CSV table of C-alpha atoms in Angstrom, one decimal:
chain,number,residue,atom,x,y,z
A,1,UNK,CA,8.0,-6.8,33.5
A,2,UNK,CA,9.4,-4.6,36.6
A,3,UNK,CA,10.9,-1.6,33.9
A,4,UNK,CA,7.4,-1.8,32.5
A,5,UNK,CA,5.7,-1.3,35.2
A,6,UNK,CA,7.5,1.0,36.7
A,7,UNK,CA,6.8,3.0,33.3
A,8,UNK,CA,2.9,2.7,33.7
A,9,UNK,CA,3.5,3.7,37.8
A,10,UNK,CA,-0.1,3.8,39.3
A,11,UNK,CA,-1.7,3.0,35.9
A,12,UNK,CA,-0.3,-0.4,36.3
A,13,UNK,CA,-3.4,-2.2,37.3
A,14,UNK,CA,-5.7,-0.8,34.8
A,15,UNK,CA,-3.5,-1.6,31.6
A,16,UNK,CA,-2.3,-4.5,32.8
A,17,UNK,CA,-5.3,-6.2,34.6
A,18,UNK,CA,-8.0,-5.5,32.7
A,19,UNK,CA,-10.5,-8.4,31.8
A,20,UNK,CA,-12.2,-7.6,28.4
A,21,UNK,CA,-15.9,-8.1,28.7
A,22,UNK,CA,-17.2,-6.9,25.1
A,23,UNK,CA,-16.0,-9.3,22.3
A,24,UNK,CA,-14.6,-12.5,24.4
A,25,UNK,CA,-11.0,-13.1,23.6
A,26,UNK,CA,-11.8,-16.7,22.0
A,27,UNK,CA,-13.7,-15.1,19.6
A,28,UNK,CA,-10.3,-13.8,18.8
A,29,UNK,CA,-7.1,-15.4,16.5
A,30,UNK,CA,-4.5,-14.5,18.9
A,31,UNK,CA,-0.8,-14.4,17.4
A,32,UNK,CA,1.2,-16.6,17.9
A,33,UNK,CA,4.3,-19.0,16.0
A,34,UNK,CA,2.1,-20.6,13.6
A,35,UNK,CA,0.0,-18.0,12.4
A,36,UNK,CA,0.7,-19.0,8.8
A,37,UNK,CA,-0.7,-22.3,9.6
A,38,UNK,CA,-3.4,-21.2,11.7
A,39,UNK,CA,-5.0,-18.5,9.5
A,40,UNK,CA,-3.5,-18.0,6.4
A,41,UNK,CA,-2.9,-21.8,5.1
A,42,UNK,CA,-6.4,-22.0,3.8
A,43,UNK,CA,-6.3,-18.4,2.3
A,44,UNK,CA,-6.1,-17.6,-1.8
A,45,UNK,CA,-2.8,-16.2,-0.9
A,46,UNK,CA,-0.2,-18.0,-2.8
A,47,UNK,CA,3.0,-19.6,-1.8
A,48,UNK,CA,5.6,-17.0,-2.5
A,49,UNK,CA,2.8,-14.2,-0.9
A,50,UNK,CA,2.9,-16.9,2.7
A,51,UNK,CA,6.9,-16.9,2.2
A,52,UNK,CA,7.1,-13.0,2.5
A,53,UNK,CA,4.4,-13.4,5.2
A,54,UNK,CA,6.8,-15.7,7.1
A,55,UNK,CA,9.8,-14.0,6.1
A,56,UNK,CA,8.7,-10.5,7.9
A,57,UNK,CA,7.0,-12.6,11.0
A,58,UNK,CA,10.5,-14.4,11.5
A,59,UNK,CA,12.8,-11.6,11.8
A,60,UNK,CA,14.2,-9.6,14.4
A,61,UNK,CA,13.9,-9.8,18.2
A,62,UNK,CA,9.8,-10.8,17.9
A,63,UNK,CA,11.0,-13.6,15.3
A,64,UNK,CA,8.2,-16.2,15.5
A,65,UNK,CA,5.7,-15.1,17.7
A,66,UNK,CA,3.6,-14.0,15.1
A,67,UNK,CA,3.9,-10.4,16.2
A,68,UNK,CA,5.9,-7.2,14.7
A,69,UNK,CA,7.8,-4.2,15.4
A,70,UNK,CA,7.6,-2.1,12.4
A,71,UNK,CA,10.0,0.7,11.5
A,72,UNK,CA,8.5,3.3,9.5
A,73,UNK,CA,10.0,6.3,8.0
A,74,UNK,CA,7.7,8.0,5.0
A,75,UNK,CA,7.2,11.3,6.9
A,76,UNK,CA,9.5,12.7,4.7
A,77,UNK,CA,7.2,12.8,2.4
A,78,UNK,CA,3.8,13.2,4.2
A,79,UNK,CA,5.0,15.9,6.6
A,80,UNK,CA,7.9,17.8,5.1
A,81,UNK,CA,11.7,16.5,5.6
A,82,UNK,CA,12.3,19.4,7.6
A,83,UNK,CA,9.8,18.7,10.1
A,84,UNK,CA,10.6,15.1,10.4
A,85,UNK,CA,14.4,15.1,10.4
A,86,UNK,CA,15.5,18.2,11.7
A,87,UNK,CA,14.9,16.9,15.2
A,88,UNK,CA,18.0,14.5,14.6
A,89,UNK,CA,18.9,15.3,10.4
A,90,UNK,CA,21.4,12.4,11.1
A,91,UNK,CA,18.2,10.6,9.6
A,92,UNK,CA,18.1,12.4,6.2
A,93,UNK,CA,20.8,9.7,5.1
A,94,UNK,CA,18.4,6.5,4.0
A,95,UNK,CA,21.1,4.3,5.5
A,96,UNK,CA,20.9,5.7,8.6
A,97,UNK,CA,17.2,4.8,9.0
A,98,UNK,CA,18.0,1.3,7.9
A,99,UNK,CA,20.7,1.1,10.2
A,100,UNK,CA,17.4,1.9,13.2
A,101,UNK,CA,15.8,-0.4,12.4
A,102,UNK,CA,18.4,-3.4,12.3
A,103,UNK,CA,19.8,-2.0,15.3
A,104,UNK,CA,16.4,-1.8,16.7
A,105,UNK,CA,15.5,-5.4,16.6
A,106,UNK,CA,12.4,-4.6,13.9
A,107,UNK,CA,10.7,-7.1,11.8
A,108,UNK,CA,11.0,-5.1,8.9
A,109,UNK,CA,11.5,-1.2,7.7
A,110,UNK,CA,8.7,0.5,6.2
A,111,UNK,CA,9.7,3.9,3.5
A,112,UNK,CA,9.6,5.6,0.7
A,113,UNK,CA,11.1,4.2,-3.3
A,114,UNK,CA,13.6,7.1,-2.6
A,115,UNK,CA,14.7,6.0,1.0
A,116,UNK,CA,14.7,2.1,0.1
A,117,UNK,CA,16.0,2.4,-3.1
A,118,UNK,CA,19.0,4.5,-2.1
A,119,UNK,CA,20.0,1.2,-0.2
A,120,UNK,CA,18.5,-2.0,-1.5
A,121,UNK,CA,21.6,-3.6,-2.5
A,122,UNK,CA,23.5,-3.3,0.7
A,123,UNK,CA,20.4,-4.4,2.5
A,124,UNK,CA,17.3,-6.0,1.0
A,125,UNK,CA,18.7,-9.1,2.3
A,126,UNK,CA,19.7,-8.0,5.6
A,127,UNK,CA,15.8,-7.0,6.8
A,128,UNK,CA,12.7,-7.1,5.3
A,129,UNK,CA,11.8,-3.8,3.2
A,130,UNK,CA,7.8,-2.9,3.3
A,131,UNK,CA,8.2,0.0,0.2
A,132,UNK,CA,5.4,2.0,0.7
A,133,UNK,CA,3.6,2.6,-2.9
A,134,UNK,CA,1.2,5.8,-2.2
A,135,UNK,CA,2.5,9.3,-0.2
A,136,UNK,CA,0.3,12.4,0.6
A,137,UNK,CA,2.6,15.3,-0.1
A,138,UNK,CA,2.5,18.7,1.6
A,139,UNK,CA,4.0,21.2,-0.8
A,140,UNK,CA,0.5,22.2,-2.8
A,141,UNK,CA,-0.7,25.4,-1.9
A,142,UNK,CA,-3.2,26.2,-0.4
A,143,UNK,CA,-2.6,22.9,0.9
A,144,UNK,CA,-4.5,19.5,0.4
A,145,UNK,CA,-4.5,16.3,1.2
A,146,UNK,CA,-4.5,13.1,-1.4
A,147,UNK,CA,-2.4,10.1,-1.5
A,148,UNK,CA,-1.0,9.4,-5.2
A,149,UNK,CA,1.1,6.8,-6.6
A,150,UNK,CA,4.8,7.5,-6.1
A,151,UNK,CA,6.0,4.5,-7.9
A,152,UNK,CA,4.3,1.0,-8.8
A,153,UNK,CA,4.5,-2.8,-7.0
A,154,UNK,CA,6.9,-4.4,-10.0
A,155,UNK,CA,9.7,-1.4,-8.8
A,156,UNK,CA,9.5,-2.8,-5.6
A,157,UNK,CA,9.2,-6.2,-6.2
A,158,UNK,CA,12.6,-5.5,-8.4
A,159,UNK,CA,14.1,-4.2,-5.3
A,160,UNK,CA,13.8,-7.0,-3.2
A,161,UNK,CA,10.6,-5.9,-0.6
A,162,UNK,CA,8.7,-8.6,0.8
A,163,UNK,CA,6.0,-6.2,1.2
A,164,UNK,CA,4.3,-3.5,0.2
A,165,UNK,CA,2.0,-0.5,1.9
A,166,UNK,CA,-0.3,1.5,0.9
A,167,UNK,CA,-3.1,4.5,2.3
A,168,UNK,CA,-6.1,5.1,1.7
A,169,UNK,CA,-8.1,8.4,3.1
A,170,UNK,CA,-11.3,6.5,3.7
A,171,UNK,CA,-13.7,9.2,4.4
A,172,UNK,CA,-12.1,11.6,1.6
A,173,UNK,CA,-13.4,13.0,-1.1
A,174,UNK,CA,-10.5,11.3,-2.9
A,175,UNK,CA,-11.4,7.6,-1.2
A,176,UNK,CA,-13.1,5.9,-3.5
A,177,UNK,CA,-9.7,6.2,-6.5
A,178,UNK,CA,-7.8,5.1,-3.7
A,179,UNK,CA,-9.6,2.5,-3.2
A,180,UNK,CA,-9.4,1.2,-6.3
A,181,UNK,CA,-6.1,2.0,-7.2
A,182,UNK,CA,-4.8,0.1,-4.1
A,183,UNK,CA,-7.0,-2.6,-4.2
A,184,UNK,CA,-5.6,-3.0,-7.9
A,185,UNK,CA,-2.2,-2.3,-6.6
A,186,UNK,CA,-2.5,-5.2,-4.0
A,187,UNK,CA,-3.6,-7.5,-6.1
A,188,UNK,CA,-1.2,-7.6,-8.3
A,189,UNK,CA,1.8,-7.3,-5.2
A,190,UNK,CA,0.0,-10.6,-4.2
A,191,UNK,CA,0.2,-12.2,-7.8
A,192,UNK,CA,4.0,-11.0,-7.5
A,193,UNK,CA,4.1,-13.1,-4.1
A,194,UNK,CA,4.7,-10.2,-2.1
A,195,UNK,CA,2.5,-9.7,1.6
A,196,UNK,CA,0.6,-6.0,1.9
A,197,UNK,CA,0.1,-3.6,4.8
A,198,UNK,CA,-2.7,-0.9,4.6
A,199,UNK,CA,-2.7,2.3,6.3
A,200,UNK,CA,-6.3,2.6,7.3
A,201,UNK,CA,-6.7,6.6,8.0
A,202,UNK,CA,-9.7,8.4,8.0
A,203,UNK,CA,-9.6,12.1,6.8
A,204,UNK,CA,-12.6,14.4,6.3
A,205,UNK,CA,-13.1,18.1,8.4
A,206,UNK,CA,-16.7,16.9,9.2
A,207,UNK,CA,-15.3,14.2,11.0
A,208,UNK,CA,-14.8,16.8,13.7
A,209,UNK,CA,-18.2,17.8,15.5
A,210,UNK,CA,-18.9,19.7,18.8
A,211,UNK,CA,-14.8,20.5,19.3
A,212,UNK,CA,-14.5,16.6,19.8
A,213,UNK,CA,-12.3,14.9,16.9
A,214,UNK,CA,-13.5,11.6,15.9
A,215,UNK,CA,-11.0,10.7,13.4
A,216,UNK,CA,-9.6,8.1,16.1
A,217,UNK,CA,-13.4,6.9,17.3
A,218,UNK,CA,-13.5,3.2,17.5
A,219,UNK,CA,-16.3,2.7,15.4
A,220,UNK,CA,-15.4,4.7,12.2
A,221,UNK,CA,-12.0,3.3,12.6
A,222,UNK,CA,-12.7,-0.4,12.6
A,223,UNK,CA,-15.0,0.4,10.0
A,224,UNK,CA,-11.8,1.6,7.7
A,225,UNK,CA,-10.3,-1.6,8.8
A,226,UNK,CA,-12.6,-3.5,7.8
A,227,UNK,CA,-12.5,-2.0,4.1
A,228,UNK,CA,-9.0,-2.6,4.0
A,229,UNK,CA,-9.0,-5.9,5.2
A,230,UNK,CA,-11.7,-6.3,2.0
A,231,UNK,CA,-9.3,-5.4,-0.4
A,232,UNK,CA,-6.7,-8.2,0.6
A,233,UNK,CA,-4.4,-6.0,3.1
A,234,UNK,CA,-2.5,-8.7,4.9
A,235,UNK,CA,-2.0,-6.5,7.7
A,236,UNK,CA,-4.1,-3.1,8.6
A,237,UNK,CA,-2.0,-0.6,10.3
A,238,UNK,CA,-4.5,1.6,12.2
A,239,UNK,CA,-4.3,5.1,14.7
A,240,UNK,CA,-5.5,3.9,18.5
A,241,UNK,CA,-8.8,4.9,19.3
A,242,UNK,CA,-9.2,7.5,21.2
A,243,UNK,CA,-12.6,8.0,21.6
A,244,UNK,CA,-16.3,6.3,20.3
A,245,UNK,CA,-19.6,7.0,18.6
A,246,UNK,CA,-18.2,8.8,15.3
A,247,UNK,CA,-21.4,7.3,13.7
A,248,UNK,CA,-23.9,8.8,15.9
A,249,UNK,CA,-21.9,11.9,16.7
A,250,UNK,CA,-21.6,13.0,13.0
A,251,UNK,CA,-25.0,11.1,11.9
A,252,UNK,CA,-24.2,9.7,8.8
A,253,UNK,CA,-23.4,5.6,7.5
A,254,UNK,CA,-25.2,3.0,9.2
A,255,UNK,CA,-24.2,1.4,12.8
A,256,UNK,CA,-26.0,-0.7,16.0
A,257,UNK,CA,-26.4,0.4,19.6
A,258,UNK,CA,-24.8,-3.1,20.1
A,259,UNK,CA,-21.7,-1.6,19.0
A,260,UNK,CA,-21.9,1.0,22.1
A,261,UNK,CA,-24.0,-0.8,24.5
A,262,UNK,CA,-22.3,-4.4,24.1
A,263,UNK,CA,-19.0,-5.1,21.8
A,264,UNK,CA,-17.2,-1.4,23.1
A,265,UNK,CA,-16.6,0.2,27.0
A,266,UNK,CA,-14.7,3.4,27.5
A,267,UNK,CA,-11.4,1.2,28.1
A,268,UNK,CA,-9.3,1.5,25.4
A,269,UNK,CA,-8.3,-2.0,25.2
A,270,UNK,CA,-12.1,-2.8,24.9
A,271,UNK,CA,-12.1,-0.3,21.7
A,272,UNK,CA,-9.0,-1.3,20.6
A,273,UNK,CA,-10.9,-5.0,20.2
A,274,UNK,CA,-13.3,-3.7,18.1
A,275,UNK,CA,-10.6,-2.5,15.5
A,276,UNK,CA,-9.3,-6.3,16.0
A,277,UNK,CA,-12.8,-7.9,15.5
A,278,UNK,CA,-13.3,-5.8,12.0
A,279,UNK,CA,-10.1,-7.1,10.6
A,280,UNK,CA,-11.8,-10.6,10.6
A,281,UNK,CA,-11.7,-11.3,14.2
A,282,UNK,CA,-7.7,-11.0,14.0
A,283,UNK,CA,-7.5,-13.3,10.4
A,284,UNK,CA,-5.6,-9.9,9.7
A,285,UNK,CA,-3.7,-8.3,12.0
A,286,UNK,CA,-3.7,-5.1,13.4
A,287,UNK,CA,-0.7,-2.9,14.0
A,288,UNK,CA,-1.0,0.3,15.7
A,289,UNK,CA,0.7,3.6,15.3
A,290,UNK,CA,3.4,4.8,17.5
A,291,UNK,CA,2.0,8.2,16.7
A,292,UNK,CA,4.3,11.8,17.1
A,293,UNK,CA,7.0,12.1,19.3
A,294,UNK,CA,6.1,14.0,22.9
A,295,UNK,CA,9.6,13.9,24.5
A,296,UNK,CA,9.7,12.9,27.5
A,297,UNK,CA,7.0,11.1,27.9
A,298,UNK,CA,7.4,9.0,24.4
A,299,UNK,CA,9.0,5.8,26.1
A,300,UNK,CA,5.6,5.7,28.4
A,301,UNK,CA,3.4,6.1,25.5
A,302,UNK,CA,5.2,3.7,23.5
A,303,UNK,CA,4.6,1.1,26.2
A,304,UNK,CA,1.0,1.6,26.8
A,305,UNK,CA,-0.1,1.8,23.1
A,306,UNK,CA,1.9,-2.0,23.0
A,307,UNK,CA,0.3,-2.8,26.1
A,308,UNK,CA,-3.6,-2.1,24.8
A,309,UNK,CA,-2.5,-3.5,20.9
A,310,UNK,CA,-1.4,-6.6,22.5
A,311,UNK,CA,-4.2,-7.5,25.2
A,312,UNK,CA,-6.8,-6.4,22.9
A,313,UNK,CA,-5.9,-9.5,20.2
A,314,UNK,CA,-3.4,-6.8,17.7
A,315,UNK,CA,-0.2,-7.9,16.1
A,316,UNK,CA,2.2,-5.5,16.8
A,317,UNK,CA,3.3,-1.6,16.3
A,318,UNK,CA,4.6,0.8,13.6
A,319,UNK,CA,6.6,3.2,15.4
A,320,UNK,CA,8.6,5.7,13.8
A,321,UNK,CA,8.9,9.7,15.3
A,322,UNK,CA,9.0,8.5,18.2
A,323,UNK,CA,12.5,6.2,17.1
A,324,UNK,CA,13.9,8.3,15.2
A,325,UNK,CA,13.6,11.9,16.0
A,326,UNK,CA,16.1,11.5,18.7
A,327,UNK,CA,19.8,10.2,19.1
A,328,UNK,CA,20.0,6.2,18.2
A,329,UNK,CA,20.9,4.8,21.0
A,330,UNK,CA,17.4,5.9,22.7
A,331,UNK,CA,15.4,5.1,19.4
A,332,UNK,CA,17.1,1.2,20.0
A,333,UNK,CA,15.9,1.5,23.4
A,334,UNK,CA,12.7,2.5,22.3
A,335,UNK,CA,11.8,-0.2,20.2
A,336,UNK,CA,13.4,-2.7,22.1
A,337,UNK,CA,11.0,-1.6,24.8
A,338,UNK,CA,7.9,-1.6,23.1
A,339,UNK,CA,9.2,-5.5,21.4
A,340,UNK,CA,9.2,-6.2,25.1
A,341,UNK,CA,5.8,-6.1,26.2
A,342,UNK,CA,4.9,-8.5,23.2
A,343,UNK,CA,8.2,-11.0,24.4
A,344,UNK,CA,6.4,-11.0,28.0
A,345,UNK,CA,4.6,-14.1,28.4
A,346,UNK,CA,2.8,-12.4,31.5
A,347,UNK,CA,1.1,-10.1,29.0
A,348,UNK,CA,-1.6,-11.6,27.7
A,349,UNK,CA,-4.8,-10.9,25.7
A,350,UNK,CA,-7.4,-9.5,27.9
């Protein structure tokens, strides 16, 4: 606890002693050692799809606590290998990024067909492999943005994943074959006995109004969570919020003043709870993003995004720039780090 706060410095008190006064934490389905039991026994998942379930909640140094440390590395892909590994290219070698996340204490590591692939007989039995299905690639010009299918659930069921993910662009003019591709996807993943992680991302330039960006707001973001959690994702990995009041802002869909006046505040735990509560009140749990790397300041960030998942009723983090795009000793750190503020008992849901 004393290296964490010492991180947060004067910002201590309001991450750490914040009481949540919007949706009441036992409205919540906190993680914990028997989540399986808890929330998923009574489920249509089947018994092979709770197995990988409990296979990626009991590994690595958050083994049983019902929360994860996720490495991912697609960003290959969905923002040019160049740009993601030339920081450190000691990362363009899959193994390498395997090697992280092991090292690194994860749950499981999150990539490409390619990356996994390259790999999956050395170590689809040594962690948990989350093959992502659907990419966004950056080399059309002028560019665009779409996620297509890079490769299909059986592949990755014959490599030995426990899981797959998936993205949807919800907000895209592309959204709604996304939708149904991955929902299809998922259900069949499911039927294979595998567990499934969404990437919930919203994407649309008139998501942007005023000069203020509401592609992170609280309210259009739980809303993508709570699409993803219809289609069956087992987890919903989702940006923090950064802001509120996408809805009104932009003036489209349908919302509540309730959602401003009584289940949000400006705190970000208090909108990070409002992702939570659209994922079925924490039946499926939410895992943050780790976001880009900053330098200096990415051990701090780390800690305070773990800090606001955790007490707001979340599940874990996805962290992946920010572990990898520097030497490997400090991406170990890293993660081990953000995997301790979910092994302190004195951090607690808010």
């Amino acid at each position: 606890m004393n290296k964490i706060i010492d991180l947060l410095g004067n910002r201590a008190e309001y991450y750490l002693g914040h009481t949540c006064k919007t949706i009441d934490k036992s409205l919540i389905h906190v993680p914990s050692a028997d989540t399986i039991d808890k929330v998923w026994i009574n489920s249509d998942r089947n018994i092979r799809t709770l197995n990988s379930l409990q296979t990626l909640l009991g590994h690595g140094r958050l083994a049983n606590t019902g929360y994860v440390s996720i490495l991912p590395v697609d960003q290959g892909i969905e923002h040019s290998a160049g740009a993601s590994f030339a920081p450190n290219p000691l990362y363009f070698d899959p193994e390498n990024i395997v090697k992280l996340a092991i090292e690194g204490g994860c749950n499981g590591v999150a990539s490409t067909f390619g990356v996994l692939g390259a790999v999956a007989r050395k170590y689809a039995h040594k962690i948990p492999f989350i093959v992502k299905l659907n990419h966004n690639e950056l080399l059309t010009y002028p560019t665009s943005y779409d996620q297509v299918m890079f490769g299909t659930v059986k592949e990755a069921w014959n490599m030995g994943a426990v899981a797959v993910g998936a993205t949807i662009y919800f907000g895209s003019e592309q959204s709604r074959r996304q939708l149904v591709e991955i929902a299809e996807a998922f259900e069949y993943a499911h039927k294979l006995g595998m567990a499934t992680i969404l990437w919930c991302y919203l994407r649309n330039n008139d998501f942007k109004k005023d000069g203020v960006d509401y592609h992170a707001a609280a309210d259009l973001t739980g809303q993508a969570n709570h699409l993803g959690v219809t289609i069956k994702a087992d987890i919903v990995k989702q940006k923090l919020p950064v802001n509120n009041g996408g809805f009104t802002a932009i003036k489209f869909g349908k919302t509540s003043d309730k959602v401003y006046t009584e289940l949000t505040s400006e705190h970000p735990i208090d909108l990070c709870r409002y992702q939570v509560a659209n994922g079925y009140m924490g039946r499926v749990g939410l895992i943050n993003s780790g976001g880009e790397s900053h330098g200096s300041s990415d051990l701090k960030d780390a800690v305070i995004t773990a800090i606001v998942n955790k007490r707001a009723g979340g599940m874990g983090l996805i962290s992946g720039r920010k572990a990898f795009q520097k030497p490997m000793n400090e991406g170990v750190e890293l993660l081990h780090t953000i995997q301790d503020v979910y092994l302190d008992t004195g951090i607690t849901i808010a």
